mmCIF file with all atom_site columns, C-alpha atoms in Angstrom:
data_model
loop_
_atom_site.group_PDB
_atom_site.id
_atom_site.type_symbol
_atom_site.label_atom_id
_atom_site.label_alt_id
_atom_site.label_comp_id
_atom_site.label_asym_id
_atom_site.label_entity_id
_atom_site.label_seq_id
_atom_site.pdbx_PDB_ins_code
_atom_site.Cartn_x
_atom_site.Cartn_y
_atom_site.Cartn_z
_atom_site.occupancy
_atom_site.B_iso_or_equiv
_atom_site.pdbx_formal_charge
_atom_site.auth_seq_id
_atom_site.auth_comp_id
_atom_site.auth_asym_id
_atom_site.auth_atom_id
_atom_site.pdbx_PDB_model_num
ATOM 1   C CA . MET P 1 1   ? -86.110  206.840 9.915   1.00 0.00 ? 1   MET P CA 1
ATOM 2   C CA . ALA P 1 2   ? -87.777  210.094 8.930   1.00 0.00 ? 2   ALA P CA 1
ATOM 3   C CA . THR P 1 3   ? -89.968  208.302 6.382   1.00 0.00 ? 3   THR P CA 1
ATOM 4   C CA . GLU P 1 4   ? -91.016  205.774 9.023   1.00 0.00 ? 4   GLU P CA 1
ATOM 5   C CA . GLU P 1 5   ? -92.186  208.553 11.331  1.00 0.00 ? 5   GLU P CA 1
ATOM 6   C CA . VAL P 1 6   ? -94.171  210.117 8.481   1.00 0.00 ? 6   VAL P CA 1
ATOM 7   C CA . ASN P 1 7   ? -95.900  206.816 7.635   1.00 0.00 ? 7   ASN P CA 1
ATOM 8   C CA . LYS P 1 8   ? -97.047  205.985 11.182  1.00 0.00 ? 8   LYS P CA 1
ATOM 9   C CA . PRO P 1 9   ? -100.466 207.147 12.358  1.00 0.00 ? 9   PRO P CA 1
ATOM 10  C CA . GLN P 1 10  ? -100.624 210.249 14.544  1.00 0.00 ? 10  GLN P CA 1
ATOM 11  C CA . SER P 1 11  ? -102.349 208.365 17.399  1.00 0.00 ? 11  SER P CA 1
ATOM 12  C CA . LEU P 1 12  ? -99.156  206.464 18.307  1.00 0.00 ? 12  LEU P CA 1
ATOM 13  C CA . PRO P 1 13  ? -96.898  207.854 21.058  1.00 0.00 ? 13  PRO P CA 1
ATOM 14  C CA . PRO P 1 14  ? -93.148  207.943 20.370  1.00 0.00 ? 14  PRO P CA 1
ATOM 15  C CA . TYR P 1 15  ? -91.326  204.599 20.440  1.00 0.00 ? 15  TYR P CA 1
ATOM 16  C CA . PRO P 1 16  ? -89.225  205.268 23.562  1.00 0.00 ? 16  PRO P CA 1
ATOM 17  C CA . GLU P 1 17  ? -92.412  206.036 25.475  1.00 0.00 ? 17  GLU P CA 1
ATOM 18  C CA . MET P 1 18  ? -94.108  202.834 24.196  1.00 0.00 ? 18  MET P CA 1
ATOM 19  C CA . ILE P 1 19  ? -91.027  200.768 25.156  1.00 0.00 ? 19  ILE P CA 1
ATOM 20  C CA . MET P 1 20  ? -90.967  202.165 28.702  1.00 0.00 ? 20  MET P CA 1
ATOM 21  C CA . LYS P 1 21  ? -94.712  201.505 29.149  1.00 0.00 ? 21  LYS P CA 1
ATOM 22  C CA . ALA P 1 22  ? -94.230  197.933 27.872  1.00 0.00 ? 22  ALA P CA 1
ATOM 23  C CA . LEU P 1 23  ? -91.419  197.305 30.390  1.00 0.00 ? 23  LEU P CA 1
ATOM 24  C CA . GLU P 1 24  ? -93.562  198.704 33.232  1.00 0.00 ? 24  GLU P CA 1
ATOM 25  C CA . ALA P 1 25  ? -96.596  196.643 32.201  1.00 0.00 ? 25  ALA P CA 1
ATOM 26  C CA . LEU P 1 26  ? -94.665  193.380 31.699  1.00 0.00 ? 26  LEU P CA 1
ATOM 27  C CA . ASN P 1 27  ? -92.816  193.957 35.011  1.00 0.00 ? 27  ASN P CA 1
ATOM 28  C CA . GLU P 1 28  ? -90.582  190.886 34.716  1.00 0.00 ? 28  GLU P CA 1
ATOM 29  C CA . PRO P 1 29  ? -87.841  190.620 37.373  1.00 0.00 ? 29  PRO P CA 1
ATOM 30  C CA . ASN P 1 30  ? -85.055  189.809 34.873  1.00 0.00 ? 30  ASN P CA 1
ATOM 31  C CA . GLY P 1 31  ? -86.307  192.238 32.224  1.00 0.00 ? 31  GLY P CA 1
ATOM 32  C CA . SER P 1 32  ? -88.142  191.595 28.954  1.00 0.00 ? 32  SER P CA 1
ATOM 33  C CA . ASN P 1 33  ? -86.737  190.504 25.621  1.00 0.00 ? 33  ASN P CA 1
ATOM 34  C CA . LYS P 1 34  ? -87.349  192.233 22.302  1.00 0.00 ? 34  LYS P CA 1
ATOM 35  C CA . SER P 1 35  ? -90.106  189.883 21.142  1.00 0.00 ? 35  SER P CA 1
ATOM 36  C CA . ALA P 1 36  ? -92.090  190.301 24.398  1.00 0.00 ? 36  ALA P CA 1
ATOM 37  C CA . ILE P 1 37  ? -91.838  194.097 24.117  1.00 0.00 ? 37  ILE P CA 1
ATOM 38  C CA . SER P 1 38  ? -92.882  193.937 20.461  1.00 0.00 ? 38  SER P CA 1
ATOM 39  C CA . LYS P 1 39  ? -95.904  191.704 21.194  1.00 0.00 ? 39  LYS P CA 1
ATOM 40  C CA . TYR P 1 40  ? -97.062  194.004 23.992  1.00 0.00 ? 40  TYR P CA 1
ATOM 41  C CA . ILE P 1 41  ? -96.789  197.102 21.757  1.00 0.00 ? 41  ILE P CA 1
ATOM 42  C CA . GLU P 1 42  ? -98.671  195.334 18.913  1.00 0.00 ? 42  GLU P CA 1
ATOM 43  C CA . SER P 1 43  ? -101.468 194.184 21.223  1.00 0.00 ? 43  SER P CA 1
ATOM 44  C CA . THR P 1 44  ? -101.826 197.555 22.954  1.00 0.00 ? 44  THR P CA 1
ATOM 45  C CA . TYR P 1 45  ? -101.504 199.997 20.050  1.00 0.00 ? 45  TYR P CA 1
ATOM 46  C CA . GLY P 1 46  ? -102.842 197.837 17.208  1.00 0.00 ? 46  GLY P CA 1
ATOM 47  C CA . GLU P 1 47  ? -101.893 199.443 13.887  1.00 0.00 ? 47  GLU P CA 1
ATOM 48  C CA . LEU P 1 48  ? -98.107  199.871 13.568  1.00 0.00 ? 48  LEU P CA 1
ATOM 49  C CA . PRO P 1 49  ? -95.884  200.957 10.650  1.00 0.00 ? 49  PRO P CA 1
ATOM 50  C CA . GLU P 1 50  ? -94.501  198.343 8.211   1.00 0.00 ? 50  GLU P CA 1
ATOM 51  C CA . GLY P 1 51  ? -90.936  198.460 9.574   1.00 0.00 ? 51  GLY P CA 1
ATOM 52  C CA . HIS P 1 52  ? -92.037  198.090 13.204  1.00 0.00 ? 52  HIS P CA 1
ATOM 53  C CA . THR P 1 53  ? -89.388  195.497 14.144  1.00 0.00 ? 53  THR P CA 1
ATOM 54  C CA . THR P 1 54  ? -86.489  197.501 12.689  1.00 0.00 ? 54  THR P CA 1
ATOM 55  C CA . VAL P 1 55  ? -87.719  200.752 14.257  1.00 0.00 ? 55  VAL P CA 1
ATOM 56  C CA . LEU P 1 56  ? -88.154  198.980 17.598  1.00 0.00 ? 56  LEU P CA 1
ATOM 57  C CA . ALA P 1 57  ? -84.636  197.527 17.407  1.00 0.00 ? 57  ALA P CA 1
ATOM 58  C CA . HIS P 1 58  ? -83.227  200.957 16.539  1.00 0.00 ? 58  HIS P CA 1
ATOM 59  C CA . HIS P 1 59  ? -84.922  202.645 19.499  1.00 0.00 ? 59  HIS P CA 1
ATOM 60  C CA . LEU P 1 60  ? -83.944  199.839 21.900  1.00 0.00 ? 60  LEU P CA 1
ATOM 61  C CA . ASN P 1 61  ? -80.287  200.247 20.863  1.00 0.00 ? 61  ASN P CA 1
ATOM 62  C CA . LYS P 1 62  ? -80.534  204.031 21.224  1.00 0.00 ? 62  LYS P CA 1
ATOM 63  C CA . LEU P 1 63  ? -82.039  203.746 24.719  1.00 0.00 ? 63  LEU P CA 1
ATOM 64  C CA . LYS P 1 64  ? -79.353  201.205 25.649  1.00 0.00 ? 64  LYS P CA 1
ATOM 65  C CA . GLU P 1 65  ? -76.533  203.529 24.459  1.00 0.00 ? 65  GLU P CA 1
ATOM 66  C CA . ASN P 1 66  ? -78.019  206.515 26.307  1.00 0.00 ? 66  ASN P CA 1
ATOM 67  C CA . GLY P 1 67  ? -78.208  204.514 29.538  1.00 0.00 ? 67  GLY P CA 1
ATOM 68  C CA . ASP P 1 68  ? -82.020  204.634 29.763  1.00 0.00 ? 68  ASP P CA 1
ATOM 69  C CA . LEU P 1 69  ? -82.151  200.816 29.471  1.00 0.00 ? 69  LEU P CA 1
ATOM 70  C CA . VAL P 1 70  ? -79.822  198.034 30.612  1.00 0.00 ? 70  VAL P CA 1
ATOM 71  C CA . PHE P 1 71  ? -79.250  195.014 28.340  1.00 0.00 ? 71  PHE P CA 1
ATOM 72  C CA . PHE P 1 72  ? -78.405  191.842 30.262  1.00 0.00 ? 72  PHE P CA 1
ATOM 73  C CA . LYS P 1 73  ? -78.721  188.206 29.102  1.00 0.00 ? 73  LYS P CA 1
ATOM 74  C CA . ASN P 1 74  ? -80.747  189.182 26.004  1.00 0.00 ? 74  ASN P CA 1
ATOM 75  C CA . ASN P 1 75  ? -83.267  191.121 28.132  1.00 0.00 ? 75  ASN P CA 1
ATOM 76  C CA . TYR P 1 76  ? -83.946  194.841 28.459  1.00 0.00 ? 76  TYR P CA 1
ATOM 77  C CA . MET P 1 77  ? -84.699  196.377 31.845  1.00 0.00 ? 77  MET P CA 1
ATOM 78  C CA . LYS P 1 78  ? -84.732  199.780 33.493  1.00 0.00 ? 78  LYS P CA 1
ATOM 79  C CA . PRO P 1 79  ? -81.461  200.641 35.259  1.00 0.00 ? 79  PRO P CA 1
ATOM 80  C CA . ASP P 1 80  ? -81.331  200.392 39.036  1.00 0.00 ? 80  ASP P CA 1
ATOM 81  C CA . PRO P 1 81  ? -81.345  203.949 40.453  1.00 0.00 ? 81  PRO P CA 1
ATOM 82  C CA . ASN P 1 82  ? -79.105  202.865 43.368  1.00 0.00 ? 82  ASN P CA 1
ATOM 83  C CA . ALA P 1 83  ? -76.469  201.289 41.121  1.00 0.00 ? 83  ALA P CA 1
ATOM 84  C CA . PRO P 1 84  ? -73.202  203.197 40.632  1.00 0.00 ? 84  PRO P CA 1
ATOM 85  C CA . PRO P 1 85  ? -72.785  204.834 37.212  1.00 0.00 ? 85  PRO P CA 1
ATOM 86  C CA . LYS P 1 86  ? -71.161  202.643 34.593  1.00 0.00 ? 86  LYS P CA 1
ATOM 87  C CA . ARG P 1 87  ? -67.571  203.611 33.951  1.00 0.00 ? 87  ARG P CA 1
ATOM 88  C CA . GLY P 1 88  ? -66.474  204.008 30.340  1.00 0.00 ? 88  GLY P CA 1
ATOM 89  C CA . ARG P 1 89  ? -63.621  202.165 28.696  1.00 0.00 ? 89  ARG P CA 1
ATOM 90  C CA . GLY P 1 90  ? -60.039  203.257 29.060  1.00 0.00 ? 90  GLY P CA 1
ATOM 91  C CA . ARG P 1 91  ? -58.196  205.209 31.653  1.00 0.00 ? 91  ARG P CA 1
ATOM 92  C CA . PRO P 1 92  ? -60.220  207.809 33.552  1.00 0.00 ? 92  PRO P CA 1
ATOM 93  C CA . PRO P 1 93  ? -59.210  211.432 32.951  1.00 0.00 ? 93  PRO P CA 1
ATOM 94  C CA . LYS P 1 94  ? -56.946  213.186 35.436  1.00 0.00 ? 94  LYS P CA 1
ATOM 95  C CA . PRO P 1 95  ? -58.764  215.429 37.925  1.00 0.00 ? 95  PRO P CA 1
ATOM 96  C CA . LYS P 1 96  ? -58.666  219.117 36.981  1.00 0.00 ? 96  LYS P CA 1
ATOM 97  C CA . GLU P 1 97  ? -56.661  221.393 39.267  1.00 0.00 ? 97  GLU P CA 1
ATOM 98  C CA . SER P 1 98  ? -58.776  224.048 40.886  1.00 0.00 ? 98  SER P CA 1
ATOM 99  C CA . VAL P 1 99  ? -57.888  227.603 39.883  1.00 0.00 ? 99  VAL P CA 1
ATOM 100 C CA . PRO P 1 100 ? -58.497  230.395 42.363  1.00 0.00 ? 100 PRO P CA 1
ATOM 101 C CA . PRO P 1 101 ? -61.199  232.817 41.227  1.00 0.00 ? 101 PRO P CA 1
ATOM 102 C CA . GLY P 1 102 ? -60.055  236.002 39.528  1.00 0.00 ? 102 GLY P CA 1
ATOM 103 C CA . THR P 1 103 ? -57.012  234.465 37.830  1.00 0.00 ? 103 THR P CA 1
ATOM 104 C CA . ALA P 1 104 ? -56.729  235.086 34.123  1.00 0.00 ? 104 ALA P CA 1
ATOM 105 C CA . LEU P 1 105 ? -56.105  231.935 32.113  1.00 0.00 ? 105 LEU P CA 1
ATOM 106 C CA . SER P 1 106 ? -53.899  232.078 29.063  1.00 0.00 ? 106 SER P CA 1
ATOM 107 C CA . PRO P 1 107 ? -55.435  230.601 25.933  1.00 0.00 ? 107 PRO P CA 1
ATOM 108 C CA . PRO P 1 108 ? -54.266  227.081 25.096  1.00 0.00 ? 108 PRO P CA 1
ATOM 109 C CA . ARG P 1 109 ? -51.377  226.780 22.659  1.00 0.00 ? 109 ARG P CA 1
ATOM 110 C CA . PRO P 1 110 ? -52.573  226.193 19.112  1.00 0.00 ? 110 PRO P CA 1
ATOM 111 C CA . ARG P 1 111 ? -51.772  222.844 17.534  1.00 0.00 ? 111 ARG P CA 1
ATOM 112 C CA . GLY P 1 112 ? -49.406  222.398 14.644  1.00 0.00 ? 112 GLY P CA 1
ATOM 113 C CA . ARG P 1 113 ? -46.364  224.258 13.435  1.00 0.00 ? 113 ARG P CA 1
ATOM 114 C CA . PRO P 1 114 ? -46.276  227.950 14.278  1.00 0.00 ? 114 PRO P CA 1
ATOM 115 C CA . PRO P 1 115 ? -46.561  230.306 11.294  1.00 0.00 ? 115 PRO P CA 1
ATOM 116 C CA . LYS P 1 116 ? -43.403  231.931 9.919   1.00 0.00 ? 116 LYS P CA 1
ATOM 117 C CA . ASP P 1 117 ? -42.675  235.485 11.030  1.00 0.00 ? 117 ASP P CA 1
ATOM 118 C CA . PRO P 1 118 ? -43.109  237.772 7.991   1.00 0.00 ? 118 PRO P CA 1
ATOM 119 C CA . ASN P 1 119 ? -40.810  240.393 9.572   1.00 0.00 ? 119 ASN P CA 1
ATOM 120 C CA . ALA P 1 120 ? -37.904  237.976 10.153  1.00 0.00 ? 120 ALA P CA 1
ATOM 121 C CA . PRO P 1 121 ? -34.784  238.507 8.009   1.00 0.00 ? 121 PRO P CA 1
ATOM 122 C CA . PRO P 1 122 ? -34.445  235.974 5.160   1.00 0.00 ? 122 PRO P CA 1
ATOM 123 C CA . LYS P 1 123 ? -31.996  233.124 5.606   1.00 0.00 ? 123 LYS P CA 1
ATOM 124 C CA . SER P 1 124 ? -29.003  232.956 3.305   1.00 0.00 ? 124 SER P CA 1
ATOM 125 C CA . PRO P 1 125 ? -29.204  230.037 0.864   1.00 0.00 ? 125 PRO P CA 1
ATOM 126 C CA . LYS P 1 126 ? -25.560  229.031 1.549   1.00 0.00 ? 126 LYS P CA 1
ATOM 127 C CA . ALA P 1 127 ? -26.210  228.296 5.215   1.00 0.00 ? 127 ALA P CA 1
ATOM 128 C CA . LYS P 1 128 ? -25.840  224.512 5.258   1.00 0.00 ? 128 LYS P CA 1
ATOM 129 C CA . VAL P 1 129 ? -26.367  222.341 8.259   1.00 0.00 ? 129 VAL P CA 1
ATOM 130 C CA . SER P 1 130 ? -23.254  220.329 8.942   1.00 0.00 ? 130 SER P CA 1
ATOM 131 C CA . THR P 1 131 ? -22.838  217.192 10.967  1.00 0.00 ? 131 THR P CA 1
ATOM 132 C CA . PRO P 1 132 ? -20.601  216.996 14.066  1.00 0.00 ? 132 PRO P CA 1
ATOM 133 C CA . SER P 1 133 ? -17.779  215.669 11.863  1.00 0.00 ? 133 SER P CA 1
ATOM 134 C CA . GLY P 1 134 ? -17.681  218.964 9.963   1.00 0.00 ? 134 GLY P CA 1
ATOM 135 C CA . ARG P 1 135 ? -18.743  217.476 6.638   1.00 0.00 ? 135 ARG P CA 1
ATOM 136 C CA . PRO P 1 136 ? -22.029  218.490 5.031   1.00 0.00 ? 136 PRO P CA 1
ATOM 137 C CA . ARG P 1 137 ? -24.775  215.878 4.783   1.00 0.00 ? 137 ARG P CA 1
ATOM 138 C CA . GLY P 1 138 ? -25.297  213.747 1.694   1.00 0.00 ? 138 GLY P CA 1
ATOM 139 C CA . ARG P 1 139 ? -23.142  212.640 -1.212  1.00 0.00 ? 139 ARG P CA 1
ATOM 140 C CA . PRO P 1 140 ? -20.210  214.922 -2.018  1.00 0.00 ? 140 PRO P CA 1
ATOM 141 C CA . LYS P 1 141 ? -20.391  216.975 -5.191  1.00 0.00 ? 141 LYS P CA 1
ATOM 142 C CA . LYS P 1 142 ? -18.580  215.621 -8.237  1.00 0.00 ? 142 LYS P CA 1
ATOM 143 C CA . ILE P 1 143 ? -15.514  217.762 -8.940  1.00 0.00 ? 143 ILE P CA 1
ATOM 144 C CA . PRO P 1 144 ? -14.678  218.171 -12.652 1.00 0.00 ? 144 PRO P CA 1
ATOM 145 C CA . ARG P 1 145 ? -11.190  216.895 -13.582 1.00 0.00 ? 145 ARG P CA 1
ATOM 146 C CA . SER P 1 146 ? -8.489   218.795 -15.325 1.00 0.00 ? 146 SER P CA 1
ATOM 147 C CA . PRO P 1 147 ? -7.983   217.884 -19.031 1.00 0.00 ? 147 PRO P CA 1
ATOM 148 C CA . GLU P 1 148 ? -4.555   216.285 -18.327 1.00 0.00 ? 148 GLU P CA 1
ATOM 149 C CA . ALA P 1 149 ? -5.987   213.941 -15.683 1.00 0.00 ? 149 ALA P CA 1
ATOM 150 C CA . ALA P 1 150 ? -8.889   213.030 -17.948 1.00 0.00 ? 150 ALA P CA 1
ATOM 151 C CA . ALA P 1 151 ? -6.473   212.111 -20.774 1.00 0.00 ? 151 ALA P CA 1
ATOM 152 C CA . ALA P 1 152 ? -4.396   209.920 -18.449 1.00 0.00 ? 152 ALA P CA 1
ATOM 153 C CA . VAL P 1 153 ? -7.475   208.037 -17.327 1.00 0.00 ? 153 VAL P CA 1
ATOM 154 C CA . ALA P 1 154 ? -8.605   207.558 -20.940 1.00 0.00 ? 154 ALA P CA 1
ATOM 155 C CA . VAL P 1 155 ? -5.276   205.914 -21.831 1.00 0.00 ? 155 VAL P CA 1
ATOM 156 C CA . THR P 1 156 ? -5.140   203.602 -18.816 1.00 0.00 ? 156 THR P CA 1
ATOM 157 C CA . PRO P 1 157 ? -8.685   203.056 -17.557 1.00 0.00 ? 157 PRO P CA 1
ATOM 158 C CA . THR P 1 158 ? -7.611   200.449 -14.954 1.00 0.00 ? 158 THR P CA 1
ATOM 159 C CA . ALA P 1 159 ? -5.081   202.767 -13.289 1.00 0.00 ? 159 ALA P CA 1
ATOM 160 C CA . VAL P 1 160 ? -6.412   204.051 -10.006 1.00 0.00 ? 160 VAL P CA 1
ATOM 161 C CA . SER P 1 161 ? -4.661   206.276 -7.519  1.00 0.00 ? 161 SER P CA 1
ATOM 162 C CA . SER P 1 162 ? -4.195   203.351 -5.092  1.00 0.00 ? 162 SER P CA 1
ATOM 163 C CA . GLY P 1 163 ? -2.324   201.335 -7.732  1.00 0.00 ? 163 GLY P CA 1
ATOM 164 C CA . ARG P 1 164 ? -4.747   198.391 -7.711  1.00 0.00 ? 164 ARG P CA 1
ATOM 165 C CA . PRO P 1 165 ? -7.072   197.647 -10.631 1.00 0.00 ? 165 PRO P CA 1
ATOM 166 C CA . ARG P 1 166 ? -10.814  197.795 -10.101 1.00 0.00 ? 166 ARG P CA 1
ATOM 167 C CA . GLY P 1 167 ? -12.956  194.696 -9.586  1.00 0.00 ? 167 GLY P CA 1
ATOM 168 C CA . ARG P 1 168 ? -12.206  191.161 -8.505  1.00 0.00 ? 168 ARG P CA 1
ATOM 169 C CA . PRO P 1 169 ? -8.671   189.939 -9.140  1.00 0.00 ? 169 PRO P CA 1
ATOM 170 C CA . PRO P 1 170 ? -8.274   187.079 -11.646 1.00 0.00 ? 170 PRO P CA 1
ATOM 171 C CA . LYS P 1 171 ? -8.107   183.512 -10.337 1.00 0.00 ? 171 LYS P CA 1
ATOM 172 C CA . VAL P 1 172 ? -4.558   182.283 -9.924  1.00 0.00 ? 172 VAL P CA 1
ATOM 173 C CA . LYS P 1 173 ? -3.954   179.042 -11.888 1.00 0.00 ? 173 LYS P CA 1
ATOM 174 C CA . PRO P 1 174 ? -1.299   176.596 -10.610 1.00 0.00 ? 174 PRO P CA 1
ATOM 175 C CA . GLN P 1 175 ? 1.620    176.103 -12.985 1.00 0.00 ? 175 GLN P CA 1
ATOM 176 C CA . LEU P 1 176 ? 1.818    172.757 -14.725 1.00 0.00 ? 176 LEU P CA 1
ATOM 177 C CA . THR P 1 177 ? 5.115    170.890 -14.461 1.00 0.00 ? 177 THR P CA 1
ATOM 178 C CA . GLU P 1 178 ? 6.242    168.431 -17.063 1.00 0.00 ? 178 GLU P CA 1
ATOM 179 C CA . VAL P 1 179 ? 6.338    164.837 -15.882 1.00 0.00 ? 179 VAL P CA 1
ATOM 180 C CA . SER P 1 180 ? 8.217    162.242 -17.863 1.00 0.00 ? 180 SER P CA 1
ATOM 181 C CA . VAL P 1 181 ? 7.039    158.690 -17.884 1.00 0.00 ? 181 VAL P CA 1
ATOM 182 C CA . GLU P 1 182 ? 9.530    155.936 -18.670 1.00 0.00 ? 182 GLU P CA 1
ATOM 183 C CA . LEU P 1 183 ? 8.489    152.574 -19.942 1.00 0.00 ? 183 LEU P CA 1
#
């Protein structure tokens, strides 16, 4: 955009001013479309920069966003001064409570986690957070076995304290009975 303003002749007024003059001169009841505004500016001011249509579109959008122009049914028009202001999207903000004059306001609380106190005593590393059941969180630590218990397990690996072997039990096969056939 800066290069476009450098390239245009100094005799041209700024684009928002040209757009407003075009709307006043055209004076259409339902507003004027972009091509009508462009033709009026070209006929009135003659020599325009190369990117006239893009610059015009940019300034029309800017004026529309600022509320200086109203865009309705593909036409641009000046806003009605008697019309109520357009409400933005979303829920309107809550009204501010009035504070009596002379009251000192406390600064708002800063966001985020408060910084640690450098003067606070250090926490002991053994202080563990326990659950309501009394057990600490997570998987229990593995307790090393005594050498006698380790030897007993090495001899009988399937022996468990509950007396049942580990894993799925073997499938029970029905016993076959001998049947004699007489001929």
